[in-house]
Coordinates of C-alpha atoms and ligand atoms in Angstrom, one line a residue:
M1 CA 53.7 -48.7 29.2
L2 CA 55.4 -47.5 32.4
N3 CA 59.2 -47.2 32.5
P4 CA 60.3 -50.3 34.6
N5 CA 62.9 -48.1 36.3
L6 CA 60.1 -46.0 37.7
I7 CA 58.7 -49.1 39.4
T8 CA 62.1 -50.0 40.8
N9 CA 62.4 -46.5 42.3
A10 CA 58.9 -46.6 43.6
Q11 CA 59.6 -49.8 45.4
A12 CA 62.7 -48.3 47.1
L13 CA 60.7 -45.2 48.0
L14 CA 57.9 -47.3 49.4
A15 CA 60.3 -49.2 51.7
S16 CA 61.8 -46.0 53.1
E17 CA 58.4 -44.3 53.5
R18 CA 57.1 -47.4 55.4
A19 CA 60.0 -47.0 57.9
S20 CA 59.3 -43.2 58.2
Y21 CA 55.6 -43.9 58.8
M22 CA 56.4 -46.2 61.8
K23 CA 58.7 -43.6 63.3
L24 CA 56.1 -40.8 62.9
H25 CA 53.2 -42.8 64.3
P26 CA 54.1 -44.6 67.6
K27 CA 50.6 -43.9 69.0
S28 CA 48.8 -45.3 66.0
A29 CA 51.0 -48.4 66.3
E30 CA 50.1 -48.7 70.0
L31 CA 46.4 -48.3 69.2
S32 CA 46.7 -50.9 66.4
V33 CA 48.1 -53.5 68.8
K34 CA 45.1 -52.8 71.2
A35 CA 42.5 -52.8 68.4
N36 CA 43.8 -56.1 67.1
Q37 CA 42.7 -57.8 70.3
H38 CA 39.0 -57.4 69.4
F39 CA 38.6 -56.2 65.8
L40 CA 39.3 -58.4 62.8
Y41 CA 42.5 -57.0 61.2
G42 CA 42.4 -54.5 64.0
V43 CA 39.9 -52.2 62.4
P44 CA 36.1 -51.7 62.6
M45 CA 35.7 -52.6 58.9
H46 CA 38.2 -55.0 57.3
W47 CA 38.9 -52.8 54.3
M48 CA 40.2 -50.0 56.6
N49 CA 43.3 -52.2 56.8
D50 CA 43.9 -52.0 53.1
W51 CA 45.2 -48.4 52.9
G52 CA 48.8 -49.5 52.5
T53 CA 50.1 -48.0 55.7
P54 CA 52.1 -50.4 57.9
V55 CA 49.5 -49.9 60.7
P56 CA 46.2 -48.0 60.3
L57 CA 46.3 -44.2 60.9
F58 CA 44.0 -43.5 63.9
I59 CA 42.2 -40.2 63.8
N60 CA 41.8 -37.9 66.8
H61 CA 40.0 -34.8 65.4
A62 CA 38.6 -33.8 62.0
E63 CA 37.4 -30.3 61.2
G64 CA 37.0 -28.5 57.9
A65 CA 39.6 -29.7 55.4
H66 CA 42.0 -31.0 58.1
F67 CA 42.3 -33.7 60.7
T68 CA 44.9 -34.7 63.3
C69 CA 46.0 -38.2 63.9
A70 CA 46.6 -40.0 67.3
D71 CA 50.2 -38.7 67.1
G72 CA 49.0 -35.1 66.9
I73 CA 50.1 -34.6 63.3
D74 CA 48.0 -32.2 61.1
Y75 CA 46.8 -33.5 57.7
T76 CA 45.3 -31.7 54.8
D77 CA 42.5 -34.1 53.8
F78 CA 41.9 -34.5 50.0
C79 CA 40.2 -37.9 50.6
L80 CA 37.4 -36.4 52.7
G81 CA 36.0 -39.8 53.6
D82 CA 35.8 -40.7 49.9
T83 CA 33.1 -38.0 49.5
G84 CA 31.3 -38.5 52.8
A85 CA 32.9 -35.4 54.2
M86 CA 32.9 -33.6 50.8
F87 CA 31.4 -30.5 52.4
G88 CA 34.0 -30.4 55.1
H89 CA 34.4 -32.3 58.4
S90 CA 31.9 -31.1 61.1
S91 CA 30.7 -28.0 59.3
A92 CA 29.2 -25.5 61.8
P93 CA 25.6 -25.8 60.5
V94 CA 25.6 -29.6 60.6
A95 CA 27.3 -29.7 64.0
K96 CA 24.6 -27.3 65.3
A97 CA 21.7 -29.2 63.8
I98 CA 23.0 -32.5 65.2
A99 CA 23.5 -31.0 68.6
A100 CA 20.0 -29.5 68.6
Q101 CA 18.5 -32.8 67.6
A102 CA 20.6 -34.8 70.1
G103 CA 18.4 -34.0 73.0
R104 CA 15.2 -34.5 71.0
G105 CA 15.4 -38.1 69.9
Y106 CA 17.2 -40.0 67.2
T107 CA 14.7 -42.6 65.8
A108 CA 11.1 -43.5 66.2
M109 CA 9.9 -45.3 63.1
L110 CA 7.9 -42.2 62.3
P111 CA 8.8 -39.0 60.4
S112 CA 9.9 -36.0 62.5
T113 CA 8.3 -32.6 62.0
L114 CA 11.3 -31.7 59.8
A115 CA 10.3 -34.3 57.1
P116 CA 8.3 -32.0 54.8
D117 CA 11.2 -29.5 54.9
V118 CA 13.7 -32.1 54.0
G119 CA 11.6 -33.3 51.1
E120 CA 11.6 -29.7 49.8
T121 CA 15.3 -29.4 50.3
L122 CA 16.0 -32.5 48.3
S123 CA 13.7 -31.4 45.6
D124 CA 15.2 -27.9 45.4
F125 CA 18.7 -29.2 45.4
F126 CA 18.5 -32.0 42.8
G127 CA 15.4 -30.9 40.8
L128 CA 13.3 -34.1 41.1
D129 CA 9.9 -33.9 42.7
Y130 CA 9.6 -37.1 44.8
W131 CA 12.0 -38.8 47.3
Q132 CA 12.6 -41.8 49.5
L133 CA 15.4 -42.2 52.0
A134 CA 17.9 -45.0 52.7
T135 CA 20.8 -45.3 55.1
T136 CA 23.5 -45.9 52.5
A137 CA 23.9 -45.4 48.8
T138 CA 24.3 -49.2 48.5
D139 CA 20.8 -49.5 49.9
A140 CA 19.4 -46.7 47.8
N141 CA 20.7 -48.5 44.6
R142 CA 19.3 -51.8 45.9
F143 CA 15.9 -50.2 46.5
V144 CA 15.8 -48.5 43.1
L145 CA 16.6 -51.8 41.4
R146 CA 13.7 -53.4 43.2
W147 CA 11.3 -50.6 42.2
A148 CA 12.6 -50.7 38.6
R149 CA 12.0 -54.4 38.3
A150 CA 8.6 -54.1 39.9
V151 CA 7.5 -51.2 37.8
T152 CA 8.7 -52.6 34.4
G153 CA 8.0 -56.3 35.0
R154 CA 11.5 -56.9 33.5
S155 CA 14.3 -58.7 35.2
K156 CA 17.6 -57.5 33.7
L157 CA 20.0 -54.9 35.0
L158 CA 22.5 -53.2 32.6
V159 CA 25.6 -51.7 34.0
F160 CA 29.1 -50.7 32.8
D161 CA 32.3 -52.7 33.1
G162 CA 34.3 -51.2 36.1
C163 CA 31.2 -49.9 37.9
Y164 CA 30.8 -49.7 41.6
H165 CA 27.5 -48.9 43.2
G166 CA 28.3 -50.1 46.8
T167 CA 28.0 -53.7 47.9
I168 CA 24.7 -54.3 46.0
D169 CA 25.4 -57.8 44.8
D170 CA 23.8 -57.4 41.4
T171 CA 26.4 -54.8 40.3
E172 CA 29.6 -56.6 41.6
I173 CA 30.4 -58.2 38.3
D174 CA 33.2 -58.1 35.7
I175 CA 33.4 -58.9 32.0
V176 CA 35.6 -62.0 31.4
N177 CA 36.0 -63.2 27.8
G178 CA 33.0 -61.2 26.8
K179 CA 30.7 -62.7 29.5
T180 CA 29.3 -60.9 32.6
V181 CA 30.5 -62.9 35.7
N182 CA 30.8 -62.5 39.4
R183 CA 33.8 -60.4 40.5
A184 CA 36.4 -62.9 41.5
S185 CA 37.1 -61.1 44.8
L186 CA 33.6 -61.4 46.1
L187 CA 33.3 -63.3 49.4
G188 CA 30.5 -65.8 50.0
Q189 CA 28.5 -65.0 46.9
V190 CA 26.9 -68.2 45.6
Y191 CA 24.5 -66.9 43.0
D192 CA 25.4 -66.4 39.4
L193 CA 25.1 -62.7 39.1
G194 CA 25.4 -62.9 35.3
L195 CA 22.0 -64.4 35.1
H196 CA 20.3 -61.1 35.6
T197 CA 23.1 -58.5 35.1
V198 CA 24.7 -57.6 31.9
A199 CA 27.8 -55.3 31.6
V200 CA 29.1 -53.5 28.6
P201 CA 32.0 -51.0 28.2
F202 CA 31.5 -47.4 29.2
N203 CA 31.2 -44.9 26.2
D204 CA 30.1 -47.7 23.9
L205 CA 26.6 -46.8 22.7
A206 CA 26.4 -49.6 20.1
A207 CA 26.9 -52.2 22.9
V208 CA 24.3 -50.4 25.0
E209 CA 21.7 -50.4 22.2
H210 CA 22.5 -54.1 21.4
E211 CA 21.5 -55.0 25.0
L212 CA 18.5 -52.7 25.3
A213 CA 17.0 -53.9 22.0
K214 CA 16.5 -57.3 23.5
G215 CA 13.6 -55.7 25.5
D216 CA 14.3 -57.4 28.8
V217 CA 16.3 -54.7 30.6
A218 CA 14.5 -53.1 33.5
V219 CA 17.1 -50.5 34.3
L220 CA 20.4 -49.1 33.2
L221 CA 22.3 -48.1 36.3
T222 CA 25.4 -45.9 35.9
E223 CA 27.3 -43.0 37.3
P224 CA 27.6 -40.0 34.9
A225 CA 31.3 -40.8 35.0
L226 CA 32.9 -44.0 36.3
T227 CA 34.7 -42.9 39.5
N228 CA 35.7 -46.2 41.0
C229 CA 38.3 -47.5 38.5
G230 CA 40.3 -44.4 38.4
M231 CA 38.0 -42.0 36.6
V232 CA 36.4 -42.4 33.2
L233 CA 34.6 -39.3 31.9
P234 CA 31.7 -39.6 29.5
H235 CA 32.3 -38.7 25.9
A236 CA 30.4 -35.6 24.8
G237 CA 26.7 -36.5 24.6
F238 CA 27.1 -40.1 25.9
I239 CA 24.8 -39.8 28.9
E240 CA 22.3 -37.8 26.9
S241 CA 22.3 -40.7 24.3
L242 CA 21.7 -43.2 27.2
R243 CA 18.7 -41.1 28.1
A244 CA 17.3 -41.3 24.6
L245 CA 18.1 -45.0 24.1
T246 CA 16.6 -46.1 27.4
S247 CA 13.4 -44.1 26.7
K248 CA 13.2 -45.7 23.2
Y249 CA 13.4 -49.3 24.6
G250 CA 11.3 -48.8 27.7
T251 CA 14.2 -49.2 30.1
L252 CA 14.6 -47.0 33.1
L253 CA 17.7 -44.8 33.5
T254 CA 19.2 -44.5 37.0
L255 CA 22.0 -42.1 37.6
D256 CA 24.0 -42.8 40.7
E257 CA 25.3 -39.3 41.7
T258 CA 26.9 -40.4 45.0
H259 CA 30.3 -39.2 43.7
T260 CA 29.4 -36.9 40.8
I261 CA 27.6 -34.6 43.2
S262 CA 31.0 -33.0 43.0
T263 CA 30.1 -31.6 39.5
A264 CA 28.0 -28.7 40.6
R265 CA 25.2 -27.9 43.1
G266 CA 22.5 -30.4 42.3
G267 CA 24.9 -32.9 40.7
W268 CA 25.9 -33.8 37.1
A269 CA 22.3 -34.5 35.8
K270 CA 20.9 -31.1 36.9
A271 CA 24.0 -29.2 35.5
N272 CA 23.6 -31.0 32.2
S273 CA 19.8 -30.9 32.0
V274 CA 19.4 -34.7 31.8
T275 CA 16.4 -36.1 33.8
P276 CA 16.9 -39.7 34.8
D277 CA 14.1 -41.9 35.9
F278 CA 15.8 -42.4 39.3
L279 CA 18.6 -40.4 40.8
V280 CA 20.6 -41.9 43.7
V281 CA 22.7 -39.9 46.2
G282 CA 24.4 -41.0 49.4
K283 CA 27.6 -40.3 51.3
P284 CA 27.8 -36.5 51.8
I285 CA 24.1 -35.5 52.0
A286 CA 24.0 -35.6 55.8
G287 CA 27.5 -34.2 56.3
G288 CA 28.9 -37.7 56.7
L289 CA 26.2 -39.3 58.9
P290 CA 24.9 -42.4 57.2
A291 CA 22.1 -41.2 54.9
A292 CA 21.1 -41.7 51.3
A293 CA 18.2 -40.8 49.0
Y294 CA 16.7 -41.5 45.7
G295 CA 14.6 -39.2 43.7
F296 CA 12.1 -39.6 40.8
S297 CA 9.4 -37.8 38.9
E298 CA 5.7 -37.5 39.7
A299 CA 4.9 -40.0 36.8
M300 CA 7.4 -42.5 38.2
A301 CA 5.8 -42.0 41.7
A302 CA 2.5 -43.0 40.2
R303 CA 4.0 -46.2 38.6
M304 CA 5.6 -47.1 41.9
K305 CA 2.4 -46.7 43.8
A306 CA 0.6 -48.8 41.3
A307 CA 3.1 -51.6 41.6
K308 CA 2.9 -51.5 45.4
D309 CA -0.9 -51.4 45.4
E310 CA -1.0 -54.4 43.1
A311 CA 1.3 -56.5 45.3
P312 CA -0.1 -58.5 48.3
A313 CA 0.3 -56.9 51.7
G314 CA 3.6 -57.8 53.5
H315 CA 7.3 -57.1 53.2
S316 CA 8.2 -55.1 50.1
G317 CA 11.9 -55.9 50.4
I318 CA 12.5 -52.2 50.3
G319 CA 13.4 -50.5 53.6
T320 CA 15.5 -50.6 56.8
T321 CA 14.4 -49.6 60.3
L322 CA 16.7 -46.7 60.8
S323 CA 16.5 -45.0 57.4
G324 CA 14.9 -41.6 57.5
N325 CA 15.5 -41.3 61.2
M326 CA 15.1 -38.0 63.0
M327 CA 18.9 -37.3 63.4
T328 CA 19.7 -37.7 59.7
L329 CA 16.7 -35.6 58.7
A330 CA 18.2 -32.7 60.7
A331 CA 21.6 -33.3 59.2
I332 CA 20.4 -33.5 55.6
N333 CA 18.8 -30.1 55.9
A334 CA 21.8 -28.5 57.4
T335 CA 24.1 -30.0 54.8
L336 CA 22.2 -29.4 51.6
R337 CA 20.6 -26.1 52.5
D338 CA 23.2 -24.4 54.7
T339 CA 26.6 -26.0 53.9
A340 CA 26.5 -27.1 50.2
T341 CA 25.5 -23.7 49.1
E342 CA 26.1 -22.1 45.6
A343 CA 29.0 -20.1 47.1
A344 CA 30.5 -23.3 48.6
Y345 CA 30.4 -24.9 45.2
Q346 CA 31.9 -21.8 43.5
H347 CA 34.9 -22.0 45.9
M348 CA 35.3 -25.8 45.4
L349 CA 35.1 -25.6 41.6
G350 CA 37.5 -22.6 41.4
L351 CA 40.1 -24.3 43.6
A352 CA 39.8 -27.6 41.8
T353 CA 40.4 -25.9 38.4
K354 CA 43.5 -24.3 39.8
L355 CA 44.7 -27.6 41.2
E356 CA 44.1 -29.3 37.8
I357 CA 46.2 -26.6 36.1
Q358 CA 49.0 -26.9 38.6
F359 CA 49.1 -30.7 38.6
N360 CA 49.3 -30.7 34.8
Q361 CA 52.2 -28.2 34.9
V362 CA 54.1 -30.5 37.3
I363 CA 53.5 -33.6 35.2
K364 CA 54.6 -31.6 32.1
T365 CA 57.8 -30.4 33.8
Y366 CA 58.9 -34.0 34.3
G367 CA 57.7 -35.1 30.8
L368 CA 55.6 -37.9 32.3
P369 CA 52.8 -39.6 30.1
W370 CA 50.3 -39.1 32.9
S371 CA 47.0 -37.2 32.9
I372 CA 44.4 -35.6 35.2
S373 CA 40.6 -36.1 34.8
R374 CA 38.3 -33.7 36.7
M375 CA 34.6 -33.7 37.5
G376 CA 33.9 -30.5 39.3
A377 CA 35.6 -30.6 42.7
R378 CA 37.0 -34.1 42.1
L379 CA 40.3 -34.9 40.4
E380 CA 42.0 -38.1 39.4
L381 CA 45.6 -38.7 38.5
Q382 CA 46.1 -41.5 36.1
F383 CA 49.2 -43.1 34.7
C384 CA 48.3 -42.7 31.0
A385 CA 48.9 -39.8 28.5
N386 CA 45.2 -39.5 27.6
P387 CA 42.3 -39.9 29.9
P388 CA 40.8 -43.4 29.5
S389 CA 37.5 -44.0 27.7
N390 CA 36.5 -47.2 29.5
A391 CA 37.4 -49.4 32.5
A392 CA 39.7 -51.6 30.5
E393 CA 41.8 -48.6 29.5
A394 CA 41.7 -47.3 33.1
R395 CA 42.8 -50.6 34.5
A396 CA 45.7 -50.8 32.0
A397 CA 46.9 -47.4 33.4
Q398 CA 47.0 -48.6 37.0
N399 CA 50.1 -49.4 38.9
D400 CA 49.8 -50.4 42.6
T401 CA 53.5 -49.8 43.4
I402 CA 53.7 -46.2 42.1
E403 CA 50.2 -45.4 43.5
S404 CA 51.2 -46.7 47.0
A405 CA 54.4 -44.8 46.9
I406 CA 52.6 -41.5 46.1
H407 CA 50.1 -42.1 48.8
L408 CA 52.6 -42.9 51.6
Y409 CA 55.0 -40.2 50.5
L410 CA 52.3 -37.6 50.8
L411 CA 50.8 -39.0 53.9
N412 CA 54.2 -38.8 55.7
R413 CA 54.3 -35.2 54.8
G414 CA 50.8 -34.3 56.0
V415 CA 48.6 -34.8 52.9
L416 CA 45.9 -37.5 52.5
L417 CA 44.7 -38.8 49.1
T418 CA 41.8 -41.2 48.6
P419 CA 43.0 -44.8 48.9
F420 CA 42.7 -47.4 46.1
H421 CA 43.2 -44.8 43.4
N422 CA 44.6 -41.2 43.1
M423 CA 41.5 -39.2 43.9
M424 CA 41.6 -35.6 45.3
L425 CA 38.5 -33.8 46.5
I426 CA 38.2 -30.1 47.3
C427 CA 35.7 -29.0 50.1
P428 CA 34.2 -25.6 50.8
V429 CA 37.0 -24.7 53.3
T430 CA 40.0 -26.2 51.4
T431 CA 42.4 -23.2 50.9
E432 CA 45.0 -22.1 48.3
A433 CA 47.7 -22.9 50.9
D434 CA 46.3 -26.5 51.1
I435 CA 46.5 -27.1 47.4
A436 CA 50.0 -25.4 47.2
K437 CA 51.2 -27.9 49.8
L438 CA 49.8 -30.8 47.9
V439 CA 51.4 -29.6 44.6
R440 CA 54.8 -28.9 46.3
I441 CA 55.0 -32.3 47.9
F442 CA 53.9 -34.1 44.7
N443 CA 56.6 -32.2 42.9
E444 CA 59.2 -33.4 45.4
F445 CA 57.8 -36.9 45.1
L446 CA 58.4 -36.9 41.3
K447 CA 61.9 -35.6 41.8
D448 CA 62.6 -38.5 44.0
L449 CA 60.8 -41.0 41.8
L450 CA 62.8 -40.0 38.7
K451 CA 66.2 -39.9 40.4
G452 CA 68.7 -41.5 38.0
I453 CA 66.1 -42.1 35.3
E454 CA 66.2 -40.5 31.8
Q455 CA 62.5 -39.8 30.8
Ligands
PLP1 C1 29.1 -44.5 42.9 C2 28.8 -45.2 44.2 N1 27.6 -45.5 44.5 C3 27.3 -46.1 45.7 C4 28.3 -46.3 46.6 C5 27.9 -47.0 47.9 O1 28.1 -46.1 49.0 P1 28.0 -46.7 50.5 O2 29.2 -47.5 50.6 O3 27.9 -45.5 51.3 O4 26.8 -47.5 50.5 C6 29.6 -46.0 46.3 C7 30.7 -46.3 47.3 O5 31.8 -46.0 47.1 C8 29.9 -45.4 45.1 O6 31.1 -45.1 44.8

């Protein structure tokens, strides 16, 4: 339970930081007025208006672990496009590959000569033999769900409460009074998603087995750690047990590694020797250009071919015109082979470990019942003494006012965290000085937040 005085202080801080933001960002304010004339909410995607700043921050230039805004202020970026720029903004190999491809065509509905090389790159990186591409991780998950239902002949999807796998409708559900129902915030969804999707709490093996034993679950789709409701790490052996249980009941296991690619080169599954039936990745694999991929074994490839061959000719419901285009093929190779190297990961993991230690020290200094969860290069600050075991515990630890105050306080001092939670990501060119700056300002924030409060 958070001290109510903390929330009162956070509200006051938020008001003064909103005023500072407007003083610091006259150009962003000006651009916002202009953008409002033709964009809904004044932004290309409506959720870009939900960051909690009085007007959106407009970006001028992003490179490495930094960017500058329209007002010429330099920021250290720990959001990194919510993983899209996890290997650094405009890394030299990716910029070079895109420039080289730029004069040679972008899309043709046919594979470029790079395609065999990209297949090999994906296979080497993630350790699965066969691949298909998509344009977004949302689409990759959607396609995998179609394949899984086609291959198994079963209809149900099993996910975890608090999951997010993109805007794939089937996964946008919540548990309310023990029932899986449509997320209340969904716009324009008229189907009952609970008809074919079942959600259970993360880290609850008994609940998983109870559902799998019914024999109608085509696929269990999960991230190795929940990363979209704060962060919920798996208990020791949990994902391994999911692998064993899904195999036992004839359900396919899909691991969505779109965020947990932060764990190590190759992702969480490779690092922990778990082989899923499908592995989904998106966001950073083409340096931030829209691209995603899903991998599977040779045996699964045979089952997929059989399902396709048995179906009548026509639309499969799997595919989009621009997926696998020539430009993204070039960018995938340059990202996974030349940017996300073993040395890059060593740097990211080393610095993330240091940041975790330093954050914990600051939290301890102020005696706050807060904690840090880390998955490789990704860290999450949560307002609970012990890291949560499931989404319900993670939700109980959330506080929008304190979170918004932290974000705006840091942003006004040149540090960007990931919006909608307290996530920090380290990229291959984040420096010791960058993390020292973050820790120093976080320390100052806590001093201000706790003014006049006995902890
Ligand atoms: C785990 C996970 N999977 C998939 C997605 C979807 O990615 P995209 O929005 O690029 O389609 C997200 C987006 O945040 C995600 O967090």
